[in-house]
Structure formats: structure tokens, C-alpha cells
Amino acid sequence: MRRLLIRLSVAALLLCAAGAAGLWWLGGTLVAPRPAVVGPPPADLHAREVSIAVPQAPPVAGWWIAGEPGRASVLLLHGIRSDRRAMRGRARLLSQHGYAVLLVDLPAHGESRGDAITLGWREAAAVTAARDWMQQQRPGEKRAVIGVSLGGASVLLGPQPSGFDAVVLEAVYSDARQAIRNRIAMRLGDTAARLSPLLAMQAEIRLGIPVDQLSPITRIAGLGAPVLLVAGGRDTHTLPAESRAMYERANAPKSFWLLPDAAHVDFQAHDPAGYADRVIGFLDRQLDEPAR
């Protein structure tokens, strides 16, 4: 009996160790860099390659489309584990409407160097640098941003007010703890999602970032710009209720667009006509007056 108890104890310890190792591995995959060779811009974009300096950090790589004189500039920010190529459709749409467009690879993505993905915390400095770079290219003209998922969080986790004249946020997580829980529940079920606090703790251990600070919903009221929030009705990464709560916290003028049949997908590809109507319409309304 004693030998059996010892064997059971050893097995339990091994299972705990394996579980802990698995959680540590999973946490590492969430923040691991996603470098990629992006290459030159497609010819039809009529864009040029740029490198934008970021204070106390590596520069970010991007493409710049000059746009029509007198039109606003729009910064495009991709989602997690992606790069600027994911925003080509939006760039084409904006360019057709005369906007100048800047597409960048966020830090630790694509051709922008970085040692870890930080859920918008360090990425925010790149957003500020890109915003200021656009102002240098088009002084006196308005600036807007479209941020998808991580890209939108990077806008909200930066200094507020944001310095943009219009903001579009697509499927942006409300809080890091909730985002981690959602992702575990998607893959392993609600029971396993109870382990999400252990993964959330890794943000502080791995990245040195207080996890309570990774909360875009607490920052949105200070945005200082008209905002359009876009959500997918079947999104399990960022739940529709999260996007609705973000909208409720935002200050007017604000708009909310729910795509009932969309998951955590490219909303423009999901509904091209609706996207052009809602997003371009929003930007046109907010950016048609001269910059102050």
C-alpha cells in the first residue's frame, strides 16, 4: 500500500509539472515574435517603403501611399501575429477615396524587430511614432487610425488623448484577463479557462508589464476623438458584449457596428460593401473639416 501511495504521489507531481510546463509553453506562444519577410508593396498600391524611428526602440517598417492633396492621412494597424499585408484591402479602399495611407508592421511582427508581443503595451510607442510621422508628411491635415484587434489596443494603451481626429476600432479586446480566458475557452473549454489567471500572471513575469494595465476599456473614455467600434456577432476572441461595453464607456461622438454573422475575421473581406459604407462614411464625416 505504501508503495502504491508513493507511486500515486509521484504520478501526481509529474502531472502537475507537466501541466505547469504546458501553461508556460502556451504563455510563450502568446507573446512570441512573428517576424516575416513582407517584401515590396503591390504595384497597384502605388506605395513606397518607409522606416519610422521609434524612441528607445527599433524602427518600424511600413508602406506609405501619398494620397490626394488636402485629404487626411489614415494609419492602418494589423492584428496579432499578422503584418501590414493584412491591411492591403483597407489601403486600396482608402486610396480610392483619396486618403493618404500608412501601413506598418507593429513591433515583433513582420519586418519590425521586437523581442516579444506585449498586447499593445510597447506597441503603443510605435503607434505614436507613426502618427507623428504622418503629421510630418502632411502638416496641417487631419489624421485617423484603423486598428484591428492588437492594433486597436495599441492605440488605446498609448498616451491619451490619442492625437487622432477619428478612430476605428475593430474587435479590440477589453481587458487582458478576459482576452486570455476567451482564448483558453475556445481551445480547451470553459473548465480549462479557469486556469487563465495563471497565464495572466505570466505577462508580468515574462514581460514586466502589470497585467491590470492591459485594459483598453479603462482608457477609451480618454481617446479624445470620434470613435467607431466594429464587432463580430460570432467572435469568440473578443466577445460582442466586450465591444458593446467598450462603446458604452466611450465618449460621444461614437458609433457601433455589429456584423451578426462575423467571427474574429477581416471585417472588410466579410462585408466589403458594408465596410465601405460604414467605415469610409464615418471617416468622411469626421475628417471633412480642416484640421484645427
mmCIF file of C-alpha atoms in Angstrom:
data_model
loop_
_atom_site.group_PDB
_atom_site.id
_atom_site.type_symbol
_atom_site.label_atom_id
_atom_site.label_comp_id
_atom_site.label_asym_id
_atom_site.label_seq_id
_atom_site.Cartn_x
_atom_site.Cartn_y
_atom_site.Cartn_z
ATOM 1 C CA MET A 1 0.000 0.000 0.000
ATOM 2 C CA ARG A 2 2.791 2.379 0.886
ATOM 3 C CA ARG A 3 4.498 1.760 -2.454
ATOM 4 C CA LEU A 4 1.210 2.423 -4.232
ATOM 5 C CA LEU A 5 0.760 5.727 -2.405
ATOM 6 C CA ILE A 6 4.300 6.751 -3.287
ATOM 7 C CA ARG A 7 3.718 5.899 -6.928
ATOM 8 C CA LEU A 8 0.469 7.852 -6.968
ATOM 9 C CA SER A 9 2.171 10.838 -5.355
ATOM 10 C CA VAL A 10 4.978 10.755 -7.898
ATOM 11 C CA ALA A 11 2.467 10.486 -10.740
ATOM 12 C CA ALA A 12 0.517 13.443 -9.351
ATOM 13 C CA LEU A 13 3.695 15.507 -9.100
ATOM 14 C CA LEU A 14 4.649 14.614 -12.655
ATOM 15 C CA LEU A 15 1.192 15.597 -13.891
ATOM 16 C CA CYS A 16 1.411 18.931 -12.068
ATOM 17 C CA ALA A 17 4.863 19.543 -13.503
ATOM 18 C CA ALA A 18 3.666 18.687 -16.990
ATOM 19 C CA GLY A 19 0.667 20.970 -16.581
ATOM 20 C CA ALA A 20 2.849 23.831 -15.372
ATOM 21 C CA ALA A 21 5.249 23.288 -18.268
ATOM 22 C CA GLY A 22 2.331 23.246 -20.690
ATOM 23 C CA LEU A 23 0.979 26.531 -19.340
ATOM 24 C CA TRP A 24 4.431 28.103 -19.566
ATOM 25 C CA TRP A 25 4.759 26.907 -23.170
ATOM 26 C CA LEU A 26 1.302 28.240 -24.022
ATOM 27 C CA GLY A 27 2.141 31.591 -22.456
ATOM 28 C CA GLY A 28 5.296 31.722 -24.539
ATOM 29 C CA THR A 29 3.406 31.138 -27.768
ATOM 30 C CA LEU A 30 1.066 34.043 -26.965
ATOM 31 C CA VAL A 31 3.909 36.562 -26.797
ATOM 32 C CA ALA A 32 6.469 35.065 -29.204
ATOM 33 C CA PRO A 33 7.569 37.420 -32.035
ATOM 34 C CA ARG A 34 6.164 36.781 -35.500
ATOM 35 C CA PRO A 35 8.814 38.003 -37.950
ATOM 36 C CA ALA A 36 8.141 37.676 -41.668
ATOM 37 C CA VAL A 37 9.595 38.830 -44.948
ATOM 38 C CA VAL A 38 6.951 41.223 -46.244
ATOM 39 C CA GLY A 39 8.709 42.381 -49.375
ATOM 40 C CA PRO A 40 7.855 45.324 -51.620
ATOM 41 C CA PRO A 41 4.344 46.766 -51.829
ATOM 42 C CA PRO A 42 1.977 45.554 -54.558
ATOM 43 C CA ALA A 43 2.289 47.717 -57.659
ATOM 44 C CA ASP A 44 -1.359 48.744 -57.575
ATOM 45 C CA LEU A 45 -0.949 50.385 -54.161
ATOM 46 C CA HIS A 46 1.460 52.984 -55.572
ATOM 47 C CA ALA A 47 3.224 52.953 -52.210
ATOM 48 C CA ARG A 48 6.809 53.413 -51.126
ATOM 49 C CA GLU A 49 8.649 51.567 -48.377
ATOM 50 C CA VAL A 50 9.412 53.571 -45.232
ATOM 51 C CA SER A 51 11.172 53.057 -41.927
ATOM 52 C CA ILE A 52 9.861 55.033 -38.964
ATOM 53 C CA ALA A 53 12.036 55.772 -35.954
ATOM 54 C CA VAL A 54 10.614 54.885 -32.533
ATOM 55 C CA PRO A 55 12.231 56.421 -29.427
ATOM 56 C CA GLN A 56 14.253 53.894 -27.416
ATOM 57 C CA ALA A 57 13.068 51.016 -29.637
ATOM 58 C CA PRO A 58 13.797 49.538 -33.062
ATOM 59 C CA PRO A 59 12.208 51.316 -36.042
ATOM 60 C CA VAL A 60 9.018 50.024 -37.613
ATOM 61 C CA ALA A 61 8.725 49.109 -41.275
ATOM 62 C CA GLY A 62 5.863 50.296 -43.415
ATOM 63 C CA TRP A 63 4.373 51.403 -46.711
ATOM 64 C CA TRP A 64 3.253 54.962 -47.442
ATOM 65 C CA ILE A 65 0.624 55.955 -50.003
ATOM 66 C CA ALA A 66 0.761 59.710 -50.553
ATOM 67 C CA GLY A 67 -2.924 60.291 -51.334
ATOM 68 C CA GLU A 68 -4.565 63.400 -52.730
ATOM 69 C CA PRO A 69 -3.543 66.881 -51.535
ATOM 70 C CA GLY A 70 -5.803 68.176 -48.799
ATOM 71 C CA ARG A 71 -7.068 64.751 -47.753
ATOM 72 C CA ALA A 72 -6.499 63.267 -44.316
ATOM 73 C CA SER A 73 -3.978 60.535 -43.530
ATOM 74 C CA VAL A 74 -5.051 57.155 -42.152
ATOM 75 C CA LEU A 75 -2.815 54.797 -40.164
ATOM 76 C CA LEU A 76 -3.592 51.089 -40.553
ATOM 77 C CA LEU A 77 -2.703 48.725 -37.705
ATOM 78 C CA HIS A 78 -2.994 44.951 -38.136
ATOM 79 C CA GLY A 79 -3.942 42.324 -35.581
ATOM 80 C CA ILE A 80 -1.795 39.978 -33.511
ATOM 81 C CA ARG A 81 0.587 37.581 -35.295
ATOM 82 C CA SER A 82 -0.040 39.323 -38.606
ATOM 83 C CA ASP A 83 1.642 42.158 -40.507
ATOM 84 C CA ARG A 84 0.856 45.084 -42.795
ATOM 85 C CA ARG A 85 -0.122 42.791 -45.668
ATOM 86 C CA ALA A 86 -3.360 42.016 -43.814
ATOM 87 C CA MET A 87 -4.383 45.665 -44.298
ATOM 88 C CA ARG A 88 -3.899 45.845 -48.070
ATOM 89 C CA GLY A 89 -7.617 45.703 -48.789
ATOM 90 C CA ARG A 90 -8.312 48.622 -46.486
ATOM 91 C CA ALA A 91 -5.407 50.527 -48.005
ATOM 92 C CA ARG A 92 -6.836 50.075 -51.510
ATOM 93 C CA LEU A 93 -10.266 51.219 -50.350
ATOM 94 C CA LEU A 94 -8.926 54.306 -48.592
ATOM 95 C CA SER A 95 -6.672 55.162 -51.502
ATOM 96 C CA GLN A 96 -9.635 55.012 -53.880
ATOM 97 C CA HIS A 97 -11.232 57.714 -51.727
ATOM 98 C CA GLY A 98 -8.139 59.911 -51.890
ATOM 99 C CA TYR A 99 -6.799 59.314 -48.386
ATOM 100 C CA ALA A 100 -3.103 59.107 -47.675
ATOM 101 C CA VAL A 101 -2.379 55.765 -46.015
ATOM 102 C CA LEU A 102 0.374 54.435 -43.789
ATOM 103 C CA LEU A 103 0.561 50.675 -43.197
ATOM 104 C CA VAL A 104 3.082 49.488 -40.595
ATOM 105 C CA ASP A 105 4.277 46.252 -39.070
ATOM 106 C CA LEU A 106 3.806 46.566 -35.323
ATOM 107 C CA PRO A 107 6.870 45.716 -33.197
ATOM 108 C CA ALA A 108 7.750 41.996 -33.158
ATOM 109 C CA HIS A 109 5.685 41.483 -36.320
ATOM 110 C CA GLY A 110 6.625 41.305 -39.988
ATOM 111 C CA GLU A 111 9.757 43.323 -40.689
ATOM 112 C CA SER A 112 9.646 45.334 -37.446
ATOM 113 C CA ARG A 113 12.003 43.948 -34.847
ATOM 114 C CA GLY A 114 10.995 43.187 -31.267
ATOM 115 C CA ASP A 115 11.659 40.521 -28.647
ATOM 116 C CA ALA A 116 8.029 39.935 -27.643
ATOM 117 C CA ILE A 117 4.420 40.788 -28.416
ATOM 118 C CA THR A 118 3.143 42.846 -25.478
ATOM 119 C CA LEU A 119 -0.610 43.024 -26.203
ATOM 120 C CA GLY A 120 -0.411 46.706 -27.098
ATOM 121 C CA TRP A 121 1.744 47.959 -24.218
ATOM 122 C CA ARG A 122 5.059 48.567 -26.006
ATOM 123 C CA GLU A 123 3.401 48.621 -29.415
ATOM 124 C CA ALA A 124 1.754 51.897 -28.370
ATOM 125 C CA ALA A 125 5.067 53.761 -28.785
ATOM 126 C CA ALA A 126 5.193 52.670 -32.431
ATOM 127 C CA VAL A 127 1.657 53.984 -32.953
ATOM 128 C CA THR A 128 2.626 57.380 -31.564
ATOM 129 C CA ALA A 129 5.741 57.487 -33.759
ATOM 130 C CA ALA A 130 3.724 56.554 -36.856
ATOM 131 C CA ARG A 131 1.100 59.205 -36.061
ATOM 132 C CA ASP A 132 3.771 61.881 -35.730
ATOM 133 C CA TRP A 133 5.475 60.697 -38.909
ATOM 134 C CA MET A 134 2.232 61.190 -40.827
ATOM 135 C CA GLN A 135 1.966 64.710 -39.463
ATOM 136 C CA GLN A 136 5.438 65.466 -40.757
ATOM 137 C CA GLN A 137 4.459 64.212 -44.201
ATOM 138 C CA ARG A 138 1.135 66.069 -44.273
ATOM 139 C CA PRO A 139 1.392 69.050 -41.895
ATOM 140 C CA GLY A 140 -1.856 70.771 -41.074
ATOM 141 C CA GLU A 141 -4.021 67.868 -42.259
ATOM 142 C CA LYS A 142 -6.145 65.532 -40.155
ATOM 143 C CA ARG A 143 -5.081 62.060 -39.074
ATOM 144 C CA ALA A 144 -7.141 58.944 -38.427
ATOM 145 C CA VAL A 145 -6.391 55.368 -37.446
ATOM 146 C CA ILE A 146 -7.982 51.981 -38.061
ATOM 147 C CA GLY A 147 -6.812 49.444 -35.506
ATOM 148 C CA VAL A 148 -7.692 45.758 -35.731
ATOM 149 C CA SER A 149 -7.546 43.715 -32.512
ATOM 150 C CA LEU A 150 -3.964 44.230 -31.219
ATOM 151 C CA GLY A 151 -3.671 47.320 -33.423
ATOM 152 C CA GLY A 152 -6.650 48.961 -31.750
ATOM 153 C CA ALA A 153 -5.395 48.025 -28.288
ATOM 154 C CA SER A 154 -2.085 49.687 -29.164
ATOM 155 C CA VAL A 155 -3.960 52.938 -29.808
ATOM 156 C CA LEU A 156 -5.871 52.785 -26.521
ATOM 157 C CA LEU A 157 -2.894 51.779 -24.371
ATOM 158 C CA GLY A 158 -0.862 54.755 -25.595
ATOM 159 C CA PRO A 159 -0.982 58.317 -24.247
ATOM 160 C CA GLN A 160 -4.465 59.810 -24.127
ATOM 161 C CA PRO A 161 -5.907 61.818 -25.739
ATOM 162 C CA SER A 162 -4.725 59.852 -28.739
ATOM 163 C CA GLY A 163 -3.869 62.736 -31.069
ATOM 164 C CA PHE A 164 -6.052 61.328 -33.849
ATOM 165 C CA ASP A 165 -9.057 63.103 -35.351
ATOM 166 C CA ALA A 166 -11.024 59.878 -35.900
ATOM 167 C CA VAL A 167 -10.548 56.321 -34.638
ATOM 168 C CA VAL A 168 -11.921 52.990 -35.889
ATOM 169 C CA LEU A 169 -11.507 50.046 -33.500
ATOM 170 C CA GLU A 170 -12.206 46.560 -34.849
ATOM 171 C CA ALA A 171 -12.615 43.609 -32.456
ATOM 172 C CA VAL A 172 -10.376 45.117 -29.778
ATOM 173 C CA TYR A 173 -10.087 43.141 -26.541
ATOM 174 C CA SER A 174 -11.458 44.929 -23.492
ATOM 175 C CA ASP A 175 -9.121 43.532 -20.854
ATOM 176 C CA ALA A 176 -6.143 41.160 -20.981
ATOM 177 C CA ARG A 177 -7.548 38.807 -18.364
ATOM 178 C CA GLN A 178 -10.747 38.402 -20.353
ATOM 179 C CA ALA A 179 -8.827 38.024 -23.618
ATOM 180 C CA ILE A 180 -6.721 35.198 -22.198
ATOM 181 C CA ARG A 181 -9.791 33.479 -20.773
ATOM 182 C CA ASN A 182 -11.563 33.697 -24.123
ATOM 183 C CA ARG A 183 -8.691 32.055 -25.946
ATOM 184 C CA ILE A 184 -8.359 29.172 -23.489
ATOM 185 C CA ALA A 185 -12.123 28.584 -23.535
ATOM 186 C CA MET A 186 -12.069 28.469 -27.348
ATOM 187 C CA ARG A 187 -9.435 25.762 -27.431
ATOM 188 C CA LEU A 188 -9.909 23.783 -24.220
ATOM 189 C CA GLY A 189 -13.384 24.633 -22.936
ATOM 190 C CA ASP A 190 -14.782 26.646 -20.046
ATOM 191 C CA THR A 191 -13.394 24.321 -17.365
ATOM 192 C CA ALA A 192 -9.819 24.808 -18.568
ATOM 193 C CA ALA A 193 -10.454 28.559 -18.829
ATOM 194 C CA ARG A 194 -10.389 28.664 -15.033
ATOM 195 C CA LEU A 195 -6.603 28.432 -15.392
ATOM 196 C CA SER A 196 -6.486 31.767 -17.198
ATOM 197 C CA PRO A 197 -5.254 33.699 -14.116
ATOM 198 C CA LEU A 198 -2.079 31.587 -14.242
ATOM 199 C CA LEU A 199 -1.466 32.672 -17.818
ATOM 200 C CA ALA A 200 -2.281 36.292 -16.995
ATOM 201 C CA MET A 201 0.392 36.227 -14.300
ATOM 202 C CA GLN A 202 2.942 35.346 -16.960
ATOM 203 C CA ALA A 203 2.537 38.784 -18.545
ATOM 204 C CA GLU A 204 4.177 40.301 -15.507
ATOM 205 C CA ILE A 205 6.825 37.572 -15.232
ATOM 206 C CA ARG A 206 7.757 37.384 -18.927
ATOM 207 C CA LEU A 207 7.236 40.991 -19.975
ATOM 208 C CA GLY A 208 7.469 43.033 -16.794
ATOM 209 C CA ILE A 209 4.066 44.551 -17.515
ATOM 210 C CA PRO A 210 1.395 44.903 -14.812
ATOM 211 C CA VAL A 211 -1.448 42.855 -16.239
ATOM 212 C CA ASP A 212 -4.002 45.247 -14.736
ATOM 213 C CA GLN A 213 -2.605 47.940 -17.036
ATOM 214 C CA LEU A 214 -3.515 45.904 -20.120
ATOM 215 C CA SER A 215 -7.076 47.178 -20.054
ATOM 216 C CA PRO A 216 -8.167 49.138 -23.146
ATOM 217 C CA ILE A 217 -11.673 49.537 -21.756
ATOM 218 C CA THR A 218 -10.384 51.751 -18.956
ATOM 219 C CA ARG A 219 -8.622 54.020 -21.472
ATOM 220 C CA ILE A 220 -11.259 54.536 -24.133
ATOM 221 C CA ALA A 221 -13.003 57.437 -22.380
ATOM 222 C CA GLY A 222 -9.816 59.492 -22.773
ATOM 223 C CA LEU A 223 -9.479 58.862 -26.512
ATOM 224 C CA GLY A 224 -10.311 62.468 -27.397
ATOM 225 C CA ALA A 225 -11.670 61.641 -30.858
ATOM 226 C CA PRO A 226 -14.848 60.385 -32.536
ATOM 227 C CA VAL A 227 -14.778 56.591 -32.499
ATOM 228 C CA LEU A 228 -16.408 53.777 -34.451
ATOM 229 C CA LEU A 229 -16.360 50.362 -32.788
ATOM 230 C CA VAL A 230 -16.818 47.324 -35.046
ATOM 231 C CA ALA A 231 -17.649 43.869 -33.683
ATOM 232 C CA GLY A 232 -18.457 40.396 -34.938
ATOM 233 C CA GLY A 233 -21.575 38.737 -33.579
ATOM 234 C CA ARG A 234 -19.857 35.316 -33.574
ATOM 235 C CA ASP A 235 -16.453 36.475 -32.367
ATOM 236 C CA THR A 236 -15.128 34.249 -29.585
ATOM 237 C CA HIS A 237 -11.773 36.056 -29.345
ATOM 238 C CA THR A 238 -13.377 39.398 -28.482
ATOM 239 C CA LEU A 239 -16.941 38.774 -27.362
ATOM 240 C CA PRO A 240 -19.637 41.096 -28.735
ATOM 241 C CA ALA A 241 -20.502 42.039 -25.161
ATOM 242 C CA GLU A 242 -16.934 43.292 -24.694
ATOM 243 C CA SER A 243 -17.181 45.534 -27.742
ATOM 244 C CA ARG A 244 -20.557 46.824 -26.580
ATOM 245 C CA ALA A 245 -19.100 47.600 -23.140
ATOM 246 C CA MET A 246 -16.253 49.486 -24.816
ATOM 247 C CA TYR A 247 -18.801 51.501 -26.785
ATOM 248 C CA GLU A 248 -20.708 52.359 -23.615
ATOM 249 C CA ARG A 249 -17.508 53.648 -21.984
ATOM 250 C CA ALA A 250 -16.523 55.803 -24.978
ATOM 251 C CA ASN A 251 -17.449 59.458 -25.159
ATOM 252 C CA ALA A 252 -19.573 60.904 -27.952
ATOM 253 C CA PRO A 253 -19.425 61.241 -30.868
ATOM 254 C CA LYS A 254 -19.361 57.481 -31.204
ATOM 255 C CA SER A 255 -20.841 54.742 -33.396
ATOM 256 C CA PHE A 256 -21.228 50.976 -33.121
ATOM 257 C CA TRP A 257 -21.438 48.468 -35.968
ATOM 258 C CA LEU A 258 -22.174 44.799 -35.282
ATOM 259 C CA LEU A 259 -21.750 42.256 -38.080
ATOM 260 C CA PRO A 260 -24.058 39.482 -36.812
ATOM 261 C CA ASP A 261 -22.534 36.594 -38.781
ATOM 262 C CA ALA A 262 -18.860 37.566 -38.433
ATOM 263 C CA ALA A 263 -16.348 35.798 -36.213
ATOM 264 C CA HIS A 264 -12.850 37.160 -35.467
ATOM 265 C CA VAL A 265 -12.224 37.777 -39.157
ATOM 266 C CA ASP A 266 -11.289 40.505 -41.600
ATOM 267 C CA PHE A 267 -14.479 42.566 -41.462
ATOM 268 C CA GLN A 268 -13.753 44.280 -44.751
ATOM 269 C CA ALA A 269 -13.422 40.945 -46.549
ATOM 270 C CA HIS A 270 -16.524 39.657 -44.751
ATOM 271 C CA ASP A 271 -18.742 42.539 -45.884
ATOM 272 C CA PRO A 272 -16.955 44.772 -48.434
ATOM 273 C CA ALA A 273 -19.981 46.916 -49.273
ATOM 274 C CA GLY A 274 -20.971 47.372 -45.651
ATOM 275 C CA TYR A 275 -17.396 48.199 -44.681
ATOM 276 C CA ALA A 276 -17.105 50.855 -47.366
ATOM 277 C CA ASP A 277 -20.416 52.363 -46.343
ATOM 278 C CA ARG A 278 -19.842 52.313 -42.581
ATOM 279 C CA VAL A 279 -16.124 52.952 -42.256
ATOM 280 C CA ILE A 280 -15.488 55.287 -45.194
ATOM 281 C CA GLY A 281 -18.737 57.062 -44.341
ATOM 282 C CA PHE A 282 -17.588 57.543 -40.744
ATOM 283 C CA LEU A 283 -14.167 58.837 -41.799
ATOM 284 C CA ASP A 284 -15.623 61.195 -44.397
ATOM 285 C CA ARG A 285 -17.996 62.701 -41.837
ATOM 286 C CA GLN A 286 -15.305 63.189 -39.214
ATOM 287 C CA LEU A 287 -12.474 64.325 -41.464
ATOM 288 C CA ASP A 288 -14.137 66.639 -43.972
ATOM 289 C CA GLU A 289 -13.437 69.759 -41.925
ATOM 290 C CA PRO A 290 -9.975 71.405 -41.960
ATOM 291 C CA ALA A 291 -7.670 70.456 -39.101
ATOM 292 C CA ARG A 292 -7.558 72.920 -36.256
#
